Short mmCIF file of C-alpha atoms and ligand atoms in Angstrom, two decimals:
data_model
loop_
_atom_site.label_atom_id
_atom_site.label_comp_id
_atom_site.label_asym_id
_atom_site.label_seq_id
_atom_site.Cartn_x
_atom_site.Cartn_y
_atom_site.Cartn_z
CA MET A 121 -0.02 0.12 -0.21
CA ARG A 122 2.86 2.41 1.14
CA GLU A 123 4.69 1.37 -1.89
CA SER A 124 2.07 2.33 -4.36
CA MET A 125 1.43 5.42 -2.69
CA ALA A 126 4.53 6.74 -3.26
CA ALA A 127 4.77 5.19 -6.64
CA ASP A 128 2.51 7.16 -7.31
CA ARG A 129 3.83 10.17 -5.97
CA ARG A 130 6.68 9.70 -7.80
CA GLU A 131 5.02 9.39 -10.81
CA LEU A 132 3.50 12.86 -10.36
CA LEU A 133 6.60 14.43 -9.58
CA LEU A 134 8.70 12.41 -12.69
CA GLY A 135 5.21 13.41 -14.61
CA ARG A 136 5.79 17.48 -13.84
CA TRP A 137 9.16 16.55 -15.07
CA ALA A 138 9.01 14.94 -18.02
CA VAL A 139 6.85 17.60 -19.22
CA VAL A 140 9.71 20.17 -18.39
CA THR A 141 12.29 17.78 -20.04
CA LEU A 142 10.75 17.35 -23.06
CA LEU A 143 9.96 21.23 -23.65
CA LEU A 144 13.56 22.02 -23.10
CA SER A 145 15.04 19.30 -25.48
CA VAL A 146 12.62 20.66 -28.15
CA LEU A 147 13.35 23.95 -27.76
CA CYS A 148 16.91 22.97 -27.30
CA SER A 149 16.73 20.83 -30.59
CA HIS A 150 14.84 23.54 -32.24
CA LEU A 151 17.57 25.90 -31.35
CA VAL A 152 20.31 24.07 -32.45
CA VAL A 153 18.72 24.16 -36.03
CA ALA A 154 18.19 27.96 -35.53
CA THR A 155 21.82 28.99 -34.68
CA SER A 156 23.82 26.10 -36.17
CA GLU A 157 23.82 27.41 -39.85
CA LYS A 158 25.68 30.70 -38.67
CA LEU A 159 27.75 28.92 -35.93
CA PRO A 160 28.36 25.18 -36.72
CA ARG A 161 30.97 24.82 -33.88
CA THR A 162 28.50 26.35 -31.11
CA LEU A 163 25.88 24.52 -28.87
CA SER A 164 22.21 25.42 -29.12
CA ALA A 165 21.67 28.83 -27.88
CA LEU A 166 18.75 29.14 -25.67
CA SER A 167 17.92 32.64 -24.30
CA VAL A 168 15.09 32.99 -21.89
CA VAL A 169 12.80 36.07 -20.91
CA GLU A 170 11.88 35.62 -17.27
CA GLY A 171 8.45 36.35 -15.62
CA SER A 172 6.80 37.02 -18.87
CA GLU A 173 2.86 37.00 -18.77
CA PRO A 174 1.44 36.73 -22.13
CA SER A 175 -0.91 39.30 -21.29
CA ASP A 176 1.64 41.68 -20.41
CA VAL A 177 1.51 43.82 -23.34
CA ASP A 178 3.85 46.80 -22.49
CA GLU A 179 6.79 44.73 -21.22
CA GLU A 180 6.47 42.95 -24.98
CA ALA A 181 6.34 46.04 -26.80
CA GLU A 182 9.31 46.81 -24.84
CA VAL A 183 11.32 43.94 -25.97
CA ASP A 184 9.64 44.11 -29.47
CA ASP A 185 11.84 47.25 -29.95
CA GLU A 186 15.03 45.24 -30.58
CA GLY A 187 16.36 48.08 -31.93
CA ASP A 188 17.50 49.36 -28.40
CA PRO A 189 21.03 47.69 -27.55
CA GLU A 190 19.91 47.99 -24.15
CA ASP A 191 17.28 45.21 -24.36
CA LEU A 192 19.80 42.91 -24.52
CA GLU A 193 21.60 41.86 -21.55
CA VAL A 194 23.45 38.65 -22.02
CA PHE A 195 24.01 36.27 -19.23
CA GLN A 196 27.94 34.92 -18.39
CA PRO A 197 27.18 31.28 -17.70
CA THR A 198 29.79 29.46 -15.66
CA HIS A 199 29.99 25.69 -14.99
CA ARG A 200 27.40 26.26 -11.65
CA TRP A 201 23.97 26.71 -11.83
CA GLN A 202 22.82 30.26 -11.44
CA THR A 203 19.65 32.07 -11.71
CA LEU A 204 18.47 34.18 -14.61
CA ARG A 205 17.53 37.65 -14.03
CA PRO A 206 14.49 38.95 -16.22
CA GLY A 207 15.23 40.17 -19.62
CA GLN A 208 18.67 38.03 -19.79
CA ALA A 209 19.86 36.28 -23.03
CA VAL A 210 22.12 33.25 -22.74
CA PRO A 211 24.79 33.02 -24.84
CA ALA A 212 25.66 30.15 -27.39
CA GLY A 213 26.55 26.59 -25.09
CA SER A 214 24.49 26.93 -22.49
CA HIS A 215 21.78 24.83 -20.68
CA VAL A 216 18.60 26.33 -19.29
CA ARG A 217 16.59 24.27 -16.82
CA LEU A 218 13.23 25.26 -14.99
CA ASN A 219 14.06 25.10 -11.15
CA LEU A 220 10.34 23.43 -9.83
CA GLN A 221 10.89 24.69 -6.49
CA THR A 222 11.85 28.35 -7.21
CA GLY A 223 10.08 28.65 -10.14
CA GLN A 224 13.46 30.55 -11.71
CA ARG A 225 15.24 29.70 -14.68
CA GLU A 226 18.63 28.83 -14.02
CA VAL A 227 21.53 28.53 -16.51
CA LYS A 228 24.59 27.08 -16.72
CA LEU A 229 27.65 26.21 -19.28
CA ASP A 230 28.70 22.43 -18.95
CA GLU A 231 32.18 21.10 -19.37
CA GLU A 232 31.70 19.82 -23.04
CA ALA A 233 29.85 23.68 -23.82
CA LEU A 234 32.58 25.36 -22.12
CA LYS A 235 35.47 23.36 -24.62
CA TYR A 236 33.35 25.10 -27.68
CA TRP A 237 33.33 27.99 -26.33
CA ARG A 238 36.86 28.56 -25.61
CA ASN A 239 37.14 27.72 -29.28
CA GLY A 240 34.67 29.91 -30.22
CA LYS A 241 36.34 32.94 -28.57
CA SER A 242 39.80 32.04 -29.93
CA GLN A 243 38.15 31.28 -33.30
CA ALA A 244 36.25 34.76 -33.04
CA GLY A 245 39.72 36.83 -32.52
CA HIS A 246 38.09 39.13 -30.08
CA GLY A 247 40.53 40.68 -27.36
CA LYS A 248 37.91 40.35 -24.90
CA HIS A 249 35.45 38.00 -23.88
CA ALA A 250 33.17 36.01 -26.07
CA VAL A 251 30.54 36.46 -23.93
CA LEU A 252 29.82 40.84 -24.23
CA VAL A 253 27.43 42.80 -22.17
CA LEU A 254 25.98 45.06 -24.24
CA HIS A 255 25.57 47.81 -22.02
CA GLY A 256 26.35 51.15 -22.80
CA SER A 257 26.87 52.59 -26.99
CA GLY A 258 28.52 52.01 -29.97
CA ALA A 259 31.21 54.18 -28.64
CA GLN A 260 33.92 51.95 -28.93
CA GLY A 261 35.39 50.99 -32.45
CA GLY A 262 33.83 47.76 -33.52
CA LEU A 263 30.95 47.11 -31.17
CA GLU A 264 28.34 47.25 -33.26
CA GLU A 265 30.23 44.65 -35.38
CA GLU A 266 30.37 43.10 -32.40
CA GLU A 267 26.99 43.55 -31.31
CA ALA A 268 25.24 42.30 -34.98
CA ASP A 269 27.29 39.30 -34.82
CA LEU A 270 26.25 38.65 -31.06
CA ARG A 271 22.94 39.35 -32.45
CA SER A 272 22.85 36.77 -34.89
CA ARG A 273 23.56 33.93 -32.52
CA PHE A 274 20.38 34.66 -30.52
CA ARG A 275 17.18 34.15 -31.21
CA SER A 276 14.63 36.52 -31.15
CA LEU A 277 13.71 37.34 -27.52
CA ASP A 278 10.24 37.78 -28.94
CA GLU A 279 10.20 33.93 -30.25
CA LEU A 280 11.80 32.85 -26.90
CA LYS A 281 9.20 34.56 -24.67
CA LYS A 282 6.69 32.50 -26.44
CA ASP A 283 7.94 29.86 -26.04
CA MET A 284 8.78 30.20 -22.39
CA ALA A 285 5.32 31.01 -21.75
CA GLN A 286 3.93 27.97 -23.40
CA LEU A 287 6.24 26.51 -21.05
CA ASP A 288 4.80 28.15 -18.12
CA MET A 289 1.62 27.27 -19.04
CA LEU A 290 1.95 23.55 -19.40
CA VAL A 291 4.26 23.38 -16.09
CA GLU A 292 1.79 23.96 -13.02
CA THR A 293 3.11 26.26 -10.40
CA ASP A 294 3.62 25.00 -6.83
CA PHE A 295 0.66 27.12 -6.32
CA GLN A 296 -1.62 25.34 -8.94
CA VAL A 297 -0.46 22.28 -7.86
CA MET A 298 -1.36 22.73 -4.18
CA SER A 299 -4.59 24.04 -4.98
CA ARG A 300 -5.44 20.78 -6.74
CA LEU A 301 -4.18 18.53 -4.64
CA MET A 302 -6.20 20.68 -1.77
CA ALA A 303 -9.30 20.35 -4.01
CA GLN A 304 -8.61 16.69 -4.29
CA LEU A 305 -8.71 16.47 -0.49
CA ASN A 306 -11.97 18.28 0.15
CA ARG A 307 -13.78 16.21 -2.43
CA SER A 308 -16.16 14.40 -0.33
CA SER A 309 -16.34 11.70 -3.39
CA ALA A 310 -12.36 11.34 -2.57
CA THR A 311 -10.87 7.62 -1.49
CA VAL A 312 -8.94 7.16 1.24
CA GLU A 313 -5.84 6.59 -0.84
CA GLU A 314 -6.50 9.51 -3.11
CA LYS A 315 -6.83 11.54 -0.51
CA VAL A 316 -3.60 9.88 1.55
CA SER A 317 -1.69 10.45 -1.44
CA ALA A 318 -2.88 14.34 -2.13
CA LEU A 319 -1.25 14.52 1.38
CA LEU A 320 2.08 13.39 0.50
CA ASP A 321 2.15 15.62 -2.58
CA LEU A 322 1.47 18.49 -0.08
CA GLU A 323 4.26 17.04 2.30
CA TYR A 324 6.47 17.17 0.00
CA LEU A 325 5.21 20.89 -1.01
CA VAL A 326 5.50 22.54 2.59
CA HIS A 327 8.96 21.93 3.38
CA GLN A 328 9.33 25.46 1.51
CA VAL A 329 8.32 28.34 4.01
CA ASP A 330 5.89 29.83 1.27
CA ASN A 331 4.34 26.76 0.25
CA ALA A 332 3.28 26.13 3.81
CA GLN A 333 2.44 29.81 4.42
CA ASP A 334 0.35 29.44 1.16
CA LEU A 335 -1.51 26.16 2.38
CA VAL A 336 -2.42 28.58 5.35
CA SER A 337 -3.83 30.71 3.32
CA MET A 338 -5.56 28.84 0.80
CA GLY A 339 -7.57 27.00 3.91
CA GLY A 340 -5.57 24.04 3.88
CA MET A 341 -5.09 23.89 7.90
CA LYS A 342 -8.52 22.98 8.32
CA LEU A 343 -8.41 20.44 5.50
CA VAL A 344 -5.23 18.65 7.53
CA MET A 345 -6.91 18.95 10.89
CA ASP A 346 -9.43 17.11 9.25
CA ALA A 347 -7.52 14.30 8.19
CA LEU A 348 -5.96 14.07 11.35
CA ASN A 349 -9.51 14.14 13.08
CA SER A 350 -10.64 10.98 10.56
CA THR A 351 -10.89 7.83 12.20
CA ASP A 352 -8.34 6.21 9.45
CA VAL A 353 -5.21 5.82 10.73
CA ARG A 354 -3.57 6.49 6.96
CA LEU A 355 -5.27 9.63 7.07
CA GLN A 356 -4.05 10.46 10.60
CA GLU A 357 -0.35 9.44 9.77
CA SER A 358 -0.04 11.56 6.55
CA ALA A 359 -1.97 14.36 8.15
CA ALA A 360 0.44 14.61 11.17
CA PHE A 361 3.53 14.23 8.29
CA VAL A 362 2.30 17.60 6.38
CA LEU A 363 1.88 19.54 9.61
CA GLY A 364 5.00 18.70 11.09
CA SER A 365 6.73 19.37 7.51
CA ALA A 366 4.71 22.80 7.24
CA LEU A 367 5.62 23.46 10.70
CA SER A 368 9.09 23.35 10.83
CA GLY A 369 10.89 26.60 11.11
CA ASN A 370 7.76 28.34 10.04
CA PRO A 371 6.20 30.94 12.74
CA ARG A 372 3.28 31.83 11.49
CA VAL A 373 2.17 28.26 10.36
CA GLN A 374 3.18 27.05 14.36
CA VAL A 375 0.59 30.36 15.01
CA GLU A 376 -2.36 29.22 12.92
CA ALA A 377 -1.99 25.31 13.68
CA VAL A 378 -2.25 26.05 17.68
CA GLU A 379 -5.13 28.42 16.88
CA GLY A 380 -6.79 25.80 15.04
CA GLY A 381 -6.67 23.35 17.69
CA ALA A 382 -3.71 21.32 16.96
CA LEU A 383 -1.93 21.06 20.21
CA GLN A 384 -4.81 19.25 21.61
CA LYS A 385 -5.55 16.81 18.79
CA LEU A 386 -2.06 15.96 18.50
CA ILE A 387 -1.83 14.96 22.23
CA THR A 388 -4.98 13.19 22.33
CA LEU A 389 -3.56 10.89 19.20
CA LEU A 390 -0.79 9.90 21.64
CA ALA A 391 -2.09 9.43 24.38
CA THR A 392 -4.65 6.79 23.14
CA ASP A 393 -4.35 3.67 21.23
CA ARG A 394 -2.52 4.38 17.58
CA PRO A 395 -0.05 2.70 15.47
CA LEU A 396 4.01 3.11 16.14
CA SER A 397 3.98 4.83 12.32
CA VAL A 398 1.13 7.34 13.56
CA LYS A 399 2.79 8.06 16.82
CA LYS A 400 5.86 8.91 15.36
CA LYS A 401 4.62 11.44 12.95
CA VAL A 402 2.73 12.91 15.24
CA LEU A 403 5.81 13.49 17.63
CA PHE A 404 7.20 15.00 14.86
CA ALA A 405 4.48 17.27 14.24
CA VAL A 406 4.47 17.70 18.06
CA SER A 407 7.82 18.57 17.84
CA SER A 408 8.22 20.83 15.09
CA LEU A 409 5.04 22.97 16.75
CA LEU A 410 6.89 23.50 19.94
CA ARG A 411 10.12 24.04 18.92
CA ASN A 412 10.87 27.96 19.20
CA PHE A 413 7.34 28.68 20.26
CA PRO A 414 7.14 29.47 24.04
CA PHE A 415 3.37 30.01 23.87
CA ALA A 416 2.80 26.44 22.59
CA GLN A 417 5.12 24.92 24.74
CA SER A 418 3.27 26.24 28.03
CA ARG A 419 -0.11 24.88 26.76
CA PHE A 420 1.75 21.71 25.96
CA LEU A 421 2.29 21.68 29.60
CA LYS A 422 -1.07 22.71 30.85
CA LEU A 423 -2.65 20.24 28.30
CA GLY A 424 -0.87 17.39 30.32
CA GLY A 425 1.63 16.69 27.11
CA VAL A 426 4.70 15.77 29.47
CA GLN A 427 2.48 13.43 31.52
CA VAL A 428 1.54 11.62 28.02
CA LEU A 429 4.83 11.86 26.89
CA GLY A 430 5.86 9.87 30.23
CA ASP A 431 2.89 7.25 29.69
CA LEU A 432 4.14 6.73 25.96
CA PHE A 433 7.98 6.13 27.27
CA ARG A 434 6.82 3.89 29.58
CA SER A 435 4.94 1.64 27.41
CA PRO A 436 5.91 -1.31 25.81
CA ALA A 437 5.03 0.13 22.51
CA GLY A 438 6.84 3.68 23.13
CA ALA A 439 10.09 1.74 23.05
CA LEU A 440 11.21 2.61 19.48
CA LEU A 441 10.18 6.12 20.53
CA ARG A 442 11.99 7.01 23.74
CA VAL A 443 15.00 8.57 22.05
CA ARG A 444 12.58 10.86 20.14
CA ILE A 445 10.76 11.68 23.53
CA VAL A 446 13.82 12.72 25.34
CA THR A 447 15.22 14.81 22.17
CA LEU A 448 12.02 16.81 22.62
CA LEU A 449 12.44 17.36 25.94
CA TYR A 450 15.95 17.94 26.02
CA ASP A 451 15.50 20.55 23.04
CA MET A 452 13.22 22.48 25.25
CA LEU A 453 14.93 22.51 28.24
CA VAL A 454 18.25 23.47 26.73
CA GLU A 455 16.16 26.61 24.16
CA LYS A 456 14.85 27.44 27.40
CA GLU A 457 18.20 27.74 29.50
CA LEU A 458 20.02 29.47 25.94
CA ILE A 459 17.48 32.42 25.80
CA SER A 460 17.66 33.10 29.31
CA GLU A 461 22.10 33.11 29.89
CA ALA A 462 22.11 34.97 26.42
CA GLY A 463 21.16 38.06 28.03
CA PRO A 464 20.00 41.22 26.04
CA ASP A 465 21.68 41.54 22.68
CA PRO A 466 24.10 44.05 22.30
CA LEU A 467 21.69 45.78 19.60
CA PRO A 468 18.51 46.27 21.82
CA ASP A 469 15.77 43.62 20.80
CA SER A 470 12.32 44.72 21.43
CA SER A 471 10.75 41.24 21.49
CA TYR A 472 13.82 39.75 23.73
CA GLN A 473 12.10 40.66 27.17
CA GLU A 474 8.84 39.32 25.86
CA ARG A 475 10.25 36.10 24.59
CA LEU A 476 12.02 36.17 27.71
CA ARG A 477 8.63 36.40 29.68
CA GLN A 478 7.26 33.51 27.59
CA TYR A 479 9.62 31.24 28.52
CA ALA A 480 9.71 32.34 31.75
CA GLN A 481 6.47 30.37 31.70
CA VAL A 482 7.74 27.68 30.59
CA SER A 483 8.67 25.89 33.57
CA LEU A 484 9.58 22.67 32.42
CA LEU A 485 12.24 21.49 34.64
CA PRO A 486 10.26 21.06 37.89
CA LEU A 487 7.26 18.98 36.03
CA LEU A 488 9.85 16.32 34.81
CA ALA A 489 11.01 15.95 38.35
CA GLU A 490 7.69 15.98 39.59
CA GLN A 491 6.54 13.19 37.09
CA GLY A 492 9.51 10.69 37.51
CA TRP A 493 11.51 11.85 34.50
CA CYS A 494 14.91 11.90 36.66
CA ARG A 495 14.67 8.04 36.93
CA LEU A 496 12.98 7.96 33.37
CA VAL A 497 15.61 9.18 31.36
CA PRO A 498 18.76 6.79 32.51
CA GLU A 499 16.80 4.04 31.27
CA LEU A 500 17.71 5.67 28.00
CA LEU A 501 21.66 4.41 28.96
CA ALA A 502 20.60 0.82 29.08
CA SER A 503 20.44 1.34 24.99
CA PRO A 504 23.20 -0.39 22.97
CA GLU A 505 23.02 2.85 20.45
CA HIS A 506 25.53 5.08 21.11
CA ASP A 507 23.44 8.23 19.84
CA TRP A 508 20.88 7.11 22.29
CA ARG A 509 23.45 7.26 25.43
CA GLU A 510 24.88 10.50 24.08
CA LYS A 511 21.41 11.72 24.44
CA ALA A 512 20.48 10.20 27.81
CA LEU A 513 23.93 11.93 29.29
CA ARG A 514 22.92 15.57 27.65
CA THR A 515 19.64 15.15 29.29
CA LEU A 516 21.06 14.06 32.79
CA LEU A 517 23.40 17.40 32.45
CA ALA A 518 20.38 19.43 31.66
CA MET A 519 18.29 18.12 34.65
CA MET A 520 21.30 18.00 37.01
CA PRO A 521 19.54 21.42 38.66
CA ARG A 522 16.42 19.20 39.89
CA CYS A 523 18.02 15.80 39.56
CA ARG A 524 21.31 15.97 41.08
CA ALA A 525 19.73 14.19 44.47
CA THR A 526 18.13 11.20 42.93
CA TYR A 527 20.74 10.07 40.59
CA GLN A 528 23.20 10.72 43.87
CA MET A 529 20.69 8.13 45.73
CA ASP A 530 20.39 5.87 42.63
CA PRO A 531 23.11 2.88 43.14
CA GLN A 532 22.53 1.39 39.46
CA LEU A 533 22.72 4.97 38.02
CA GLY A 534 25.96 4.86 39.51
CA HIS A 535 26.94 1.85 38.26
CA ALA A 536 25.90 2.36 34.86
CA LEU A 537 28.00 5.07 34.38
CA GLY A 538 31.10 3.59 35.80
CA ALA A 539 30.85 1.08 33.46
CA LEU A 540 30.25 3.02 30.29
CA GLN A 541 33.32 5.09 31.49
CA GLN A 542 35.33 1.98 31.06
CA GLN A 543 34.10 0.90 27.89
CA TYR A 544 34.02 4.54 26.26
CA ARG A 545 37.81 4.80 27.72
CA GLU A 546 38.46 2.19 25.86
CA LEU A 547 36.64 2.94 22.57
CA ALA A 548 38.18 6.72 22.65
CA LEU A 549 41.85 5.19 22.80
CA GLY A 550 41.06 2.92 19.58
CA GLU A 551 39.82 6.06 18.13
CA GLN A 552 42.29 8.02 19.02
CA ASP A 553 44.61 5.21 17.48
CA LEU A 554 43.12 5.33 14.16
CA GLY A 555 43.70 9.30 13.89
CA GLU A 556 40.40 9.89 13.80
CA ASP A 557 39.17 13.27 13.10
CA ASP A 558 36.10 13.03 14.25
CA ARG A 559 36.65 11.95 18.15
CA TYR A 560 33.11 11.01 18.77
CA PHE A 561 33.47 8.33 21.54
CA GLY A 562 36.17 10.75 23.24
CA GLU A 563 33.02 12.88 23.60
CA ILE A 564 30.66 10.93 25.09
CA LEU A 565 33.35 9.89 27.13
CA GLU A 566 33.58 13.34 28.14
CA LEU A 567 30.27 14.01 28.91
CA LEU A 568 30.25 10.77 31.05
CA ASP A 569 33.23 11.96 32.99
CA THR A 570 31.23 15.60 33.68
CA VAL A 571 28.38 13.68 34.34
CA LEU A 572 30.35 11.08 37.05
CA LEU A 573 31.38 14.18 38.40
CA LYS A 574 28.52 15.80 39.25
CA VAL A 575 27.04 12.87 41.14
CA ARG A 576 29.70 11.30 42.95
C1 NAG B 180 -14.00 22.32 0.62
O1 NAG B 180 -14.99 22.56 0.37
C2 NAG B 180 -16.25 23.00 0.81
C3 NAG B 180 -17.09 22.70 -0.18
O2 NAG B 180 -17.23 21.64 0.20
C4 NAG B 180 -15.69 24.72 0.63
O3 NAG B 180 -17.01 25.52 1.51
C5 NAG B 180 -14.33 25.26 1.22
O4 NAG B 180 -13.82 26.12 0.92
C6 NAG B 180 -13.49 24.10 0.33
N1 NAG B 180 -12.40 23.87 1.37
C7 NAG B 180 -11.10 23.85 0.53
C8 NAG B 180 -9.53 24.70 1.24
O5 NAG B 180 -10.59 24.12 -0.39
C1 NAG B 181 -12.94 15.92 15.44
O1 NAG B 181 -14.16 14.89 15.95
C2 NAG B 181 -14.81 14.91 16.51
C3 NAG B 181 -15.80 13.37 16.49
O2 NAG B 181 -15.06 12.78 16.46
C4 NAG B 181 -15.45 15.74 16.97
O3 NAG B 181 -16.51 16.10 18.00
C5 NAG B 181 -14.76 17.38 16.25
O4 NAG B 181 -15.28 18.57 16.67
C6 NAG B 181 -13.52 17.09 15.44
N1 NAG B 181 -12.52 18.31 15.68
C7 NAG B 181 -12.21 18.66 14.60
C8 NAG B 181 -11.32 19.98 14.91
O5 NAG B 181 -13.06 18.48 13.47
#
């Protein structure tokens, strides 16, 4: 089931690419014919005008006026992809692609083209760069001739503009794709498979901050929340996935989600019996929602979120989620610590006091101590995974101010730490012998030493 959904999604994305690739290759072959008569040794020239609305008469008229050399600004490609600005023409031997993420055209010379280009340059016998930027007038001698030569290498901007406008019509923008996907999600007759597939495609798109904000302004948050609220676990899982990706580092979406009741819904999903796959994605959404958002954090605490995380940590079903749960708690602890430690910025920041005030309301550490986390976190040390142990040690340290007495009275913890210290001493030595630059085990050993120093 999941495979076929993924395949459908790939197909959709490949479909979009296929259209672009097909059109670009049609354009290119067209252009090779157009230019090869004059310059047999030069690869295809593809010049592109960006942002050309077919209806934008004024702009067209301006470009039509080809008598003015100012109109033809030549882009100088390198072997890296560069974004093409509006109104720039691209010299022969360039590759042009449409970046579907940004909607911008990008240009580069490939190695093969570069070779031709250098040849072209020496053949042309110009002292200057073969790529000319035709700013200024024909004041310098010979420039007019060069200009004419250059012009002959480019297709008329007008022609290319029409081609690119057609390309634009055939390739959907992200906004259009999202509208279509939301309509699919909103159609009452749509099957669960169709809805899940729409959600997974949306998830791909909302990684981009702008797309995630469009999702909100187009009313998509309600649709995602409805899917989260559905009884079908596949819909729940993919809705939580979309939510988590849209929320990541996106304050506007975070606010919208909290206002739409996302926190309560997500906590309920974590608290009730659900498959691991759903809980994983829900935990992802919760983490994205809480990060750098103290208001949501204090709401989460008030709604009993920490209690729910504790129950999940203790349940057998939550075993695989333990490190994610502890990471979420650790991140919140450290975030608050960093903001309190940083002190006011040298440049006064008007929002600083407000942030400080908001973080002051998130009393996570006392709550963690109260709810038994001083004993829960050390359980992660029993894991065979190095990164789980590392996360446990860092969290032990972050909780030290409240948990020290508990740690000190726990003989099992002392033994476990001592045994690990021995083990990581050896691992760190081995690492040193191998001359590794990245001293991962050495770092864990340092953490162990620090924790033991405070606990003994
Ligand atoms: C979903 O459909 C309802 C009517 O069936 C409409 O009112 C609503 O605006 C639609 N939502 C979106 C985001 O398209
Ligand atoms: C979710 O579903 C329940 C009933 O199952 C309903 O009472 C509640 O209003 C729904 N919440 C949202 C946000 O749609």
